[in-house]
Amino acid sequence: MQEDRTPLKTVRIESPVMAKNRQLAQANQRVFNSHGILVVNLIGSPGSGKTTLLEAMVARLGDALAVIEGDVQTRRDAERIERAGGRACQIETRGACHLDAQQVGRAVQDLRLETDPCKVLVIENVGNLICPSSYDLGEHLKMAVLSVPEGDDKVLKYPSLFSRASVLVVNKIDLLPHVHFDVDRAVDECHSLNDGIIVFKTSGKTGEGVAELCNFLAARQAELAHGIGE
Amino acid sequence: MQEDRTPLKTVRIESPVMAKNRQLAQANQRVFNSHGILVVNLIGSPGSGKTTLLEAMVARLGDALAVIEGDVQTRRDAERIERAGGRACQIETRGACHLDAQQVGRAVQDLRLETDPCKVLVIENVGNLICPSSYDLGEHLKMAVLSVPEGDDKVLKYPSLFSRASVLVVNKIDLLPHVHFDVDRAVDECHSLNDGIIVFKTSGKTGEGVAELCNFLAARQAELAHGIGE
């Protein structure tokens, strides 16, 4: 009998929940593109310094930046962004471990981008290294935050996020003298999963590295707006 | 028309997945009780220092302690416990964001408690402050770890865990001079959710507070074994 040499096909089966989320994410991205807004899905552990980093970014980007804050409970993070002079809208997931595209679509309406535009929108996801990485929100890029006190062994332990992110932010570098964290190890392990990832080293507290990160996002936004305007 | 004053009843609807998990958790607890083993479900963020705390506990409890390590991927944590001289068994969830009772039941068989007994078994859950709190594994108590660099605002942002835990461990207290963390605020907010929670302040790195925590667990194990033996 002749061997069948037809190559095997991988068929991806998508659950109805994920298919619905993908459609809503695509709709969100059409809205973002129509306004020329670069959208970032910011994902990291609880306490990795995402909100402090955003406070430092508000100081540089001003009105060009808007923020959607995702938390299980409380409006604490949106209030922090507003106290720093930024624009923020809070989503409370009431138990859910990640944001979804429907929640983000509603929050975007609350931001009234037609009358009050911005250039960069950062969606700070619920503090969780696992579940948020699977739900597309319509963003242009995922930005993973790994803070120095979490340890340099985390990339391969939580590969889903680090393999899908376009940007890795190694945050709280002001704490490097006080904890063991080998930056090269973390970055090398990240490149072993994802060789195109772009790395920034920041401290939301001291502001180190925040200008470079903001410049990168502004350049990406300009590319996006230029591409859409062509 | 007379008003109907029958009190409203709250009916809890349990999904088939959760009902199955609960049954398997009850079966696990029967096994634990038959051996007089106190079982702790250790839950905290990625990088909150759970494994370092366990390494310090191995040094005190020796053979009385066994560990089940839960991670999305890698055997890194079980290898660390073994290098510290402890007994460990690794569960890799391959993407799942929490352990379940079935996985723990299988790992317990691998530990061969009949021939190689222990007094305290700690199950280090996947690093995640949200999802693991909903899945009972058959443990006698949940122990929540909150590390100082995560920030003192986390309790009310992640109430599901902190309201269900019997023990709160404020960990990495050696970093208190280097970060802003108001221990009283975190503990007060935890007591506002859960007034019976018992609090320990520890550093896995320096060993501070680890003796008190181990003594507490040993006393609870003795109570459990006494209660079963009556």
Short mmCIF file of N, CA and C in Angstrom, two decimals, chain A residues 36-149:
data_model
loop_
_atom_site.label_atom_id
_atom_site.label_comp_id
_atom_site.label_asym_id
_atom_site.label_seq_id
_atom_site.Cartn_x
_atom_site.Cartn_y
_atom_site.Cartn_z
N GLY A 36 -6.45 56.97 14.63
CA GLY A 36 -4.99 57.02 14.61
C GLY A 36 -4.37 56.83 15.99
N ILE A 37 -5.04 56.07 16.85
CA ILE A 37 -4.55 55.87 18.23
C ILE A 37 -3.80 54.55 18.32
N LEU A 38 -2.59 54.61 18.85
CA LEU A 38 -1.84 53.38 19.13
C LEU A 38 -2.34 52.83 20.47
N VAL A 39 -2.70 51.55 20.49
CA VAL A 39 -3.26 50.96 21.71
C VAL A 39 -2.35 49.84 22.24
N VAL A 40 -2.05 49.94 23.52
CA VAL A 40 -1.12 49.02 24.19
C VAL A 40 -1.88 48.25 25.26
N ASN A 41 -1.72 46.93 25.26
CA ASN A 41 -2.30 46.08 26.31
C ASN A 41 -1.17 45.78 27.30
N LEU A 42 -1.24 46.39 28.47
CA LEU A 42 -0.16 46.34 29.46
C LEU A 42 -0.46 45.22 30.46
N ILE A 43 0.41 44.22 30.50
CA ILE A 43 0.14 43.01 31.30
C ILE A 43 1.32 42.71 32.22
N GLY A 44 1.04 42.45 33.48
CA GLY A 44 2.08 42.06 34.43
C GLY A 44 1.45 41.57 35.72
N SER A 45 2.28 41.07 36.61
CA SER A 45 1.82 40.57 37.92
C SER A 45 1.21 41.70 38.74
N PRO A 46 0.41 41.34 39.75
CA PRO A 46 0.00 42.35 40.74
C PRO A 46 1.28 42.95 41.36
N GLY A 47 1.32 44.26 41.45
CA GLY A 47 2.46 44.88 42.12
C GLY A 47 3.74 44.94 41.30
N SER A 48 3.65 44.75 39.98
CA SER A 48 4.87 44.85 39.16
C SER A 48 5.17 46.30 38.79
N GLY A 49 4.30 47.22 39.24
CA GLY A 49 4.58 48.64 39.05
C GLY A 49 3.95 49.23 37.79
N LYS A 50 2.90 48.60 37.28
CA LYS A 50 2.28 49.08 36.04
C LYS A 50 1.70 50.50 36.22
N THR A 51 0.99 50.73 37.31
CA THR A 51 0.35 52.03 37.50
C THR A 51 1.38 53.12 37.77
N THR A 52 2.42 52.81 38.53
CA THR A 52 3.48 53.80 38.78
C THR A 52 4.18 54.16 37.47
N LEU A 53 4.38 53.17 36.61
CA LEU A 53 4.98 53.43 35.30
C LEU A 53 4.07 54.37 34.49
N LEU A 54 2.76 54.13 34.56
CA LEU A 54 1.81 54.98 33.83
C LEU A 54 1.80 56.40 34.39
N GLU A 55 1.92 56.53 35.71
CA GLU A 55 2.00 57.88 36.29
C GLU A 55 3.20 58.63 35.71
N ALA A 56 4.32 57.93 35.59
CA ALA A 56 5.53 58.56 35.03
C ALA A 56 5.33 58.87 33.54
N MET A 57 4.57 58.05 32.84
CA MET A 57 4.31 58.30 31.41
C MET A 57 3.36 59.47 31.22
N VAL A 58 2.40 59.64 32.14
CA VAL A 58 1.48 60.80 32.09
C VAL A 58 2.30 62.09 32.15
N ALA A 59 3.33 62.10 33.02
CA ALA A 59 4.14 63.31 33.18
C ALA A 59 4.84 63.68 31.88
N ARG A 60 5.16 62.69 31.03
CA ARG A 60 5.86 62.97 29.77
C ARG A 60 4.90 63.19 28.61
N LEU A 61 3.86 62.35 28.52
CA LEU A 61 3.01 62.35 27.32
C LEU A 61 1.81 63.29 27.47
N GLY A 62 1.46 63.64 28.70
CA GLY A 62 0.36 64.58 28.93
C GLY A 62 -0.93 64.12 28.27
N ASP A 63 -1.59 65.06 27.56
CA ASP A 63 -2.90 64.77 26.96
C ASP A 63 -2.82 63.76 25.81
N ALA A 64 -1.60 63.48 25.33
CA ALA A 64 -1.48 62.50 24.24
C ALA A 64 -1.78 61.09 24.74
N LEU A 65 -1.78 60.91 26.05
CA LEU A 65 -1.99 59.57 26.65
C LEU A 65 -3.36 59.48 27.32
N ALA A 66 -4.07 58.39 27.06
CA ALA A 66 -5.26 58.05 27.86
C ALA A 66 -5.07 56.64 28.39
N VAL A 67 -5.75 56.35 29.49
CA VAL A 67 -5.54 55.07 30.18
C VAL A 67 -6.88 54.42 30.50
N ILE A 68 -6.98 53.12 30.23
CA ILE A 68 -8.09 52.33 30.76
C ILE A 68 -7.49 51.42 31.83
N GLU A 69 -8.05 51.48 33.02
CA GLU A 69 -7.55 50.68 34.14
C GLU A 69 -8.45 49.47 34.36
N GLY A 70 -7.87 48.29 34.38
CA GLY A 70 -8.63 47.08 34.68
C GLY A 70 -8.24 46.53 36.03
N ASP A 71 -9.22 46.33 36.89
CA ASP A 71 -8.96 45.74 38.21
C ASP A 71 -10.11 44.84 38.59
N VAL A 72 -9.84 43.85 39.41
CA VAL A 72 -10.90 43.00 39.93
C VAL A 72 -11.88 43.87 40.72
N GLN A 73 -11.34 44.72 41.56
CA GLN A 73 -12.18 45.58 42.39
C GLN A 73 -11.42 46.86 42.76
N THR A 74 -12.14 47.87 43.09
CA THR A 74 -11.70 49.24 43.47
C THR A 74 -11.43 50.11 42.23
N ARG A 75 -11.52 51.43 42.47
CA ARG A 75 -11.18 52.43 41.43
C ARG A 75 -9.82 53.07 41.73
N ARG A 76 -9.04 52.40 42.57
CA ARG A 76 -7.79 52.99 43.06
C ARG A 76 -6.84 53.41 41.94
N ASP A 77 -6.70 52.57 40.91
CA ASP A 77 -5.69 52.87 39.89
C ASP A 77 -6.11 54.05 39.01
N ALA A 78 -7.40 54.10 38.63
CA ALA A 78 -7.86 55.25 37.82
C ALA A 78 -7.70 56.54 38.62
N GLU A 79 -7.97 56.48 39.92
CA GLU A 79 -7.82 57.68 40.76
C GLU A 79 -6.35 58.13 40.80
N ARG A 80 -5.43 57.17 40.83
CA ARG A 80 -4.00 57.53 40.82
C ARG A 80 -3.63 58.24 39.51
N ILE A 81 -4.11 57.73 38.39
CA ILE A 81 -3.78 58.35 37.09
C ILE A 81 -4.37 59.76 37.04
N GLU A 82 -5.60 59.91 37.55
CA GLU A 82 -6.23 61.24 37.53
C GLU A 82 -5.46 62.21 38.45
N ARG A 83 -5.03 61.72 39.62
CA ARG A 83 -4.24 62.58 40.51
C ARG A 83 -2.92 63.01 39.86
N ALA A 84 -2.39 62.13 38.97
CA ALA A 84 -1.14 62.48 38.27
C ALA A 84 -1.40 63.42 37.09
N GLY A 85 -2.69 63.77 36.88
CA GLY A 85 -3.03 64.71 35.80
C GLY A 85 -3.43 64.03 34.51
N GLY A 86 -3.62 62.72 34.55
CA GLY A 86 -3.96 61.98 33.32
C GLY A 86 -5.45 61.71 33.18
N ARG A 87 -5.82 61.18 32.01
CA ARG A 87 -7.21 60.78 31.74
C ARG A 87 -7.32 59.28 31.93
N ALA A 88 -8.29 58.86 32.72
CA ALA A 88 -8.42 57.42 32.95
C ALA A 88 -9.87 57.03 33.11
N CYS A 89 -10.13 55.80 32.75
CA CYS A 89 -11.45 55.19 32.86
C CYS A 89 -11.24 53.83 33.54
N GLN A 90 -12.04 53.52 34.53
CA GLN A 90 -11.83 52.28 35.31
C GLN A 90 -12.81 51.19 34.89
N ILE A 91 -12.32 50.00 34.64
CA ILE A 91 -13.17 48.81 34.51
C ILE A 91 -12.95 47.96 35.76
N GLU A 92 -14.05 47.66 36.49
CA GLU A 92 -13.95 46.70 37.60
C GLU A 92 -14.52 45.37 37.10
N THR A 93 -13.71 44.33 37.08
CA THR A 93 -14.17 43.06 36.49
C THR A 93 -15.02 42.25 37.47
N ARG A 94 -15.05 42.65 38.74
CA ARG A 94 -15.86 41.97 39.78
C ARG A 94 -15.59 40.46 39.81
N GLY A 95 -14.34 40.12 39.93
CA GLY A 95 -13.98 38.71 40.08
C GLY A 95 -13.24 38.14 38.90
N ALA A 96 -13.51 38.66 37.69
CA ALA A 96 -12.86 38.07 36.51
C ALA A 96 -11.37 38.41 36.49
N CYS A 97 -10.60 37.47 35.96
CA CYS A 97 -9.14 37.51 36.08
C CYS A 97 -8.47 38.18 34.90
N HIS A 98 -9.23 38.74 33.97
CA HIS A 98 -8.66 39.39 32.79
C HIS A 98 -9.72 40.34 32.22
N LEU A 99 -9.28 41.27 31.39
CA LEU A 99 -10.22 42.10 30.62
C LEU A 99 -10.63 41.37 29.35
N ASP A 100 -11.81 41.72 28.81
CA ASP A 100 -12.17 41.20 27.50
C ASP A 100 -12.52 42.37 26.57
N ALA A 101 -12.67 42.04 25.29
CA ALA A 101 -12.84 43.08 24.27
C ALA A 101 -14.15 43.85 24.45
N GLN A 102 -15.19 43.18 24.97
CA GLN A 102 -16.46 43.87 25.16
C GLN A 102 -16.34 44.96 26.23
N GLN A 103 -15.69 44.62 27.36
CA GLN A 103 -15.49 45.61 28.42
C GLN A 103 -14.70 46.81 27.89
N VAL A 104 -13.68 46.53 27.10
CA VAL A 104 -12.83 47.61 26.57
C VAL A 104 -13.63 48.47 25.59
N GLY A 105 -14.46 47.83 24.75
CA GLY A 105 -15.29 48.59 23.80
C GLY A 105 -16.18 49.59 24.52
N ARG A 106 -16.76 49.16 25.65
CA ARG A 106 -17.62 50.07 26.42
C ARG A 106 -16.81 51.20 27.05
N ALA A 107 -15.64 50.86 27.57
CA ALA A 107 -14.80 51.88 28.22
C ALA A 107 -14.35 52.92 27.20
N VAL A 108 -14.09 52.48 25.97
CA VAL A 108 -13.64 53.41 24.93
C VAL A 108 -14.74 54.42 24.63
N GLN A 109 -16.00 53.98 24.66
CA GLN A 109 -17.11 54.93 24.47
C GLN A 109 -17.08 56.00 25.56
N ASP A 110 -16.81 55.55 26.81
CA ASP A 110 -16.77 56.51 27.93
C ASP A 110 -15.65 57.54 27.75
N LEU A 111 -14.58 57.16 27.04
CA LEU A 111 -13.45 58.09 26.88
C LEU A 111 -13.76 59.20 25.86
N ARG A 112 -14.84 59.05 25.06
CA ARG A 112 -15.27 60.07 24.08
C ARG A 112 -14.09 60.58 23.23
N LEU A 113 -13.52 59.64 22.47
CA LEU A 113 -12.32 59.97 21.69
C LEU A 113 -12.60 60.95 20.56
N GLU A 114 -13.86 61.05 20.13
CA GLU A 114 -14.20 61.99 19.04
C GLU A 114 -13.96 63.43 19.48
N THR A 115 -14.43 63.73 20.71
CA THR A 115 -14.34 65.12 21.17
C THR A 115 -13.07 65.36 21.98
N ASP A 116 -12.47 64.30 22.48
CA ASP A 116 -11.32 64.44 23.37
C ASP A 116 -10.26 63.43 22.94
N PRO A 117 -9.56 63.70 21.83
CA PRO A 117 -8.70 62.67 21.25
C PRO A 117 -7.40 62.45 22.04
N CYS A 118 -6.76 61.33 21.77
CA CYS A 118 -5.43 61.05 22.33
C CYS A 118 -4.63 60.35 21.25
N LYS A 119 -3.35 60.15 21.49
CA LYS A 119 -2.49 59.48 20.50
C LYS A 119 -2.15 58.06 20.93
N VAL A 120 -1.99 57.89 22.22
CA VAL A 120 -1.66 56.56 22.75
C VAL A 120 -2.66 56.22 23.84
N LEU A 121 -3.23 55.02 23.75
CA LEU A 121 -4.15 54.53 24.79
C LEU A 121 -3.52 53.28 25.40
N VAL A 122 -3.27 53.33 26.70
CA VAL A 122 -2.74 52.13 27.37
C VAL A 122 -3.86 51.51 28.19
N ILE A 123 -4.09 50.23 27.95
CA ILE A 123 -5.07 49.47 28.73
C ILE A 123 -4.29 48.66 29.76
N GLU A 124 -4.37 49.06 31.02
CA GLU A 124 -3.68 48.30 32.08
C GLU A 124 -4.58 47.14 32.46
N ASN A 125 -4.17 45.94 32.11
CA ASN A 125 -4.97 44.76 32.36
C ASN A 125 -4.96 44.40 33.86
N VAL A 126 -5.82 43.49 34.25
CA VAL A 126 -5.84 42.95 35.63
C VAL A 126 -4.46 42.35 35.93
N GLY A 127 -3.97 42.55 37.15
CA GLY A 127 -2.66 42.02 37.54
C GLY A 127 -2.66 40.50 37.53
N ASN A 128 -2.01 39.92 36.50
CA ASN A 128 -2.09 38.47 36.30
C ASN A 128 -1.18 38.16 35.13
N LEU A 129 -0.23 37.26 35.30
CA LEU A 129 0.71 36.94 34.22
C LEU A 129 0.15 35.89 33.25
N ILE A 130 -1.03 35.33 33.54
CA ILE A 130 -1.45 34.17 32.76
C ILE A 130 -2.67 34.50 31.89
N CYS A 131 -3.83 34.66 32.51
CA CYS A 131 -5.10 34.72 31.77
C CYS A 131 -5.18 35.89 30.78
N PRO A 132 -4.70 37.10 31.11
CA PRO A 132 -4.89 38.21 30.16
C PRO A 132 -4.20 37.99 28.82
N SER A 133 -3.16 37.14 28.79
CA SER A 133 -2.41 36.99 27.54
C SER A 133 -3.24 36.32 26.44
N SER A 134 -4.32 35.63 26.81
CA SER A 134 -5.13 34.90 25.81
C SER A 134 -6.27 35.72 25.22
N TYR A 135 -6.57 36.88 25.79
CA TYR A 135 -7.73 37.65 25.33
C TYR A 135 -7.27 38.91 24.60
N ASP A 136 -7.46 38.90 23.29
CA ASP A 136 -7.15 40.07 22.48
C ASP A 136 -8.17 41.16 22.79
N LEU A 137 -7.72 42.39 22.95
CA LEU A 137 -8.62 43.50 23.26
C LEU A 137 -8.75 44.46 22.07
N GLY A 138 -8.02 44.17 20.98
CA GLY A 138 -7.98 45.07 19.82
C GLY A 138 -6.71 45.91 19.82
N GLU A 139 -5.80 45.60 20.72
CA GLU A 139 -4.56 46.38 20.85
C GLU A 139 -3.64 46.19 19.64
N HIS A 140 -2.72 47.15 19.46
CA HIS A 140 -1.68 46.99 18.45
C HIS A 140 -0.49 46.23 18.99
N LEU A 141 -0.25 46.34 20.28
CA LEU A 141 0.85 45.56 20.86
C LEU A 141 0.59 45.24 22.33
N LYS A 142 1.11 44.08 22.73
CA LYS A 142 1.11 43.68 24.14
C LYS A 142 2.44 44.10 24.75
N MET A 143 2.39 44.70 25.93
CA MET A 143 3.60 45.12 26.63
C MET A 143 3.63 44.36 27.97
N ALA A 144 4.61 43.49 28.12
CA ALA A 144 4.75 42.69 29.34
C ALA A 144 5.64 43.41 30.33
N VAL A 145 5.22 43.50 31.57
CA VAL A 145 6.04 44.11 32.62
C VAL A 145 6.52 43.01 33.55
N LEU A 146 7.82 42.96 33.76
CA LEU A 146 8.41 42.04 34.74
C LEU A 146 9.22 42.89 35.70
N SER A 147 8.87 42.88 36.98
CA SER A 147 9.60 43.73 37.92
C SER A 147 10.70 42.94 38.60
N VAL A 148 11.77 43.65 38.88
CA VAL A 148 12.99 43.06 39.42
C VAL A 148 12.75 42.21 40.69
N PRO A 149 11.93 42.66 41.66
CA PRO A 149 11.76 41.80 42.86
C PRO A 149 11.03 40.49 42.58
#
